[in-house]
PDB file of C-alpha atoms in Angstrom:
ATOM      1  CA  MET A 152      82.399  58.031  50.007  1.00  0.00           C
ATOM      2  CA  ASP A 153      81.591  58.248  53.719  1.00  0.00           C
ATOM      3  CA  TYR A 154      82.976  61.624  54.730  1.00  0.00           C
ATOM      4  CA  GLU A 155      81.890  61.191  58.355  1.00  0.00           C
ATOM      5  CA  THR A 156      84.186  58.168  58.581  1.00  0.00           C
ATOM      6  CA  MET A 157      86.986  60.095  56.876  1.00  0.00           C
ATOM      7  CA  VAL A 158      86.957  62.737  59.641  1.00  0.00           C
ATOM      8  CA  SER A 159      86.707  60.265  62.512  1.00  0.00           C
ATOM      9  CA  GLY A 160      89.678  59.656  64.782  1.00  0.00           C
ATOM     10  CA  THR A 161      92.406  62.045  65.814  1.00  0.00           C
ATOM     11  CA  VAL A 162      93.351  65.110  63.803  1.00  0.00           C
ATOM     12  CA  GLU A 163      96.610  63.417  62.779  1.00  0.00           C
ATOM     13  CA  GLU A 164      94.740  60.296  61.592  1.00  0.00           C
ATOM     14  CA  VAL A 165      92.413  62.432  59.486  1.00  0.00           C
ATOM     15  CA  LYS A 166      95.346  64.344  57.975  1.00  0.00           C
ATOM     16  CA  ASP A 167      97.051  61.052  57.073  1.00  0.00           C
ATOM     17  CA  ARG A 168      93.867  59.797  55.392  1.00  0.00           C
ATOM     18  CA  VAL A 169      93.270  63.000  53.432  1.00  0.00           C
ATOM     19  CA  LYS A 170      96.826  63.751  52.239  1.00  0.00           C
ATOM     20  CA  GLY A 171      97.319  62.908  48.595  1.00  0.00           C
ATOM     21  CA  GLU A 172      93.684  61.970  48.045  1.00  0.00           C
ATOM     22  CA  HIS A 173      91.352  63.693  45.593  1.00  0.00           C
ATOM     23  CA  LEU A 174      88.433  64.334  47.924  1.00  0.00           C
ATOM     24  CA  ASP A 175      85.722  66.957  48.136  1.00  0.00           C
ATOM     25  CA  ILE A 176      87.249  69.178  50.827  1.00  0.00           C
ATOM     26  CA  MET A 177      83.984  71.055  51.378  1.00  0.00           C
ATOM     27  CA  LYS A 178      82.203  67.781  52.168  1.00  0.00           C
ATOM     28  CA  LEU A 179      84.956  66.894  54.636  1.00  0.00           C
ATOM     29  CA  ILE A 180      84.581  70.296  56.311  1.00  0.00           C
ATOM     30  CA  GLU A 181      80.794  69.898  56.474  1.00  0.00           C
ATOM     31  CA  ALA A 182      81.172  66.419  58.000  1.00  0.00           C
ATOM     32  CA  GLU A 183      83.614  67.753  60.593  1.00  0.00           C
ATOM     33  CA  ARG A 184      81.327  70.655  61.493  1.00  0.00           C
ATOM     34  CA  ALA A 185      78.421  68.227  61.915  1.00  0.00           C
ATOM     35  CA  GLY A 186      80.554  65.973  64.113  1.00  0.00           C
ATOM     36  CA  ASP A 187      83.377  66.985  66.439  1.00  0.00           C
ATOM     37  CA  ASP A 188      83.699  70.509  64.950  1.00  0.00           C
ATOM     38  CA  ARG A 189      87.458  70.774  65.638  1.00  0.00           C
ATOM     39  CA  ASN A 190      88.709  74.193  64.599  1.00  0.00           C
ATOM     40  CA  THR A 191      92.275  72.983  64.062  1.00  0.00           C
ATOM     41  CA  LEU A 192      91.117  70.322  61.610  1.00  0.00           C
ATOM     42  CA  ILE A 193      88.709  72.646  59.812  1.00  0.00           C
ATOM     43  CA  GLU A 194      91.461  75.266  59.395  1.00  0.00           C
ATOM     44  CA  TRP A 195      93.855  72.619  58.053  1.00  0.00           C
ATOM     45  CA  LEU A 196      91.222  71.327  55.607  1.00  0.00           C
ATOM     46  CA  GLU A 197      90.538  74.879  54.376  1.00  0.00           C
ATOM     47  CA  LYS A 198      94.269  75.281  53.649  1.00  0.00           C
ATOM     48  CA  GLN A 199      94.145  72.079  51.575  1.00  0.00           C
ATOM     49  CA  LYS A 200      91.663  73.706  49.187  1.00  0.00           C
ATOM     50  CA  ALA A 201      94.335  76.154  48.011  1.00  0.00           C
TER      51      ALA A 201
END
């Protein structure tokens, strides 16, 4: 799974891709921090862990 590709695009596009999928949220967060580092997306991803 290419997590860098998963977090590419707009925040809304990423949310649409991630919703309902069984993905490693921590890897998505790490990929986002290494890339665009958008706080709004990281916060949303952290809420998905719960």
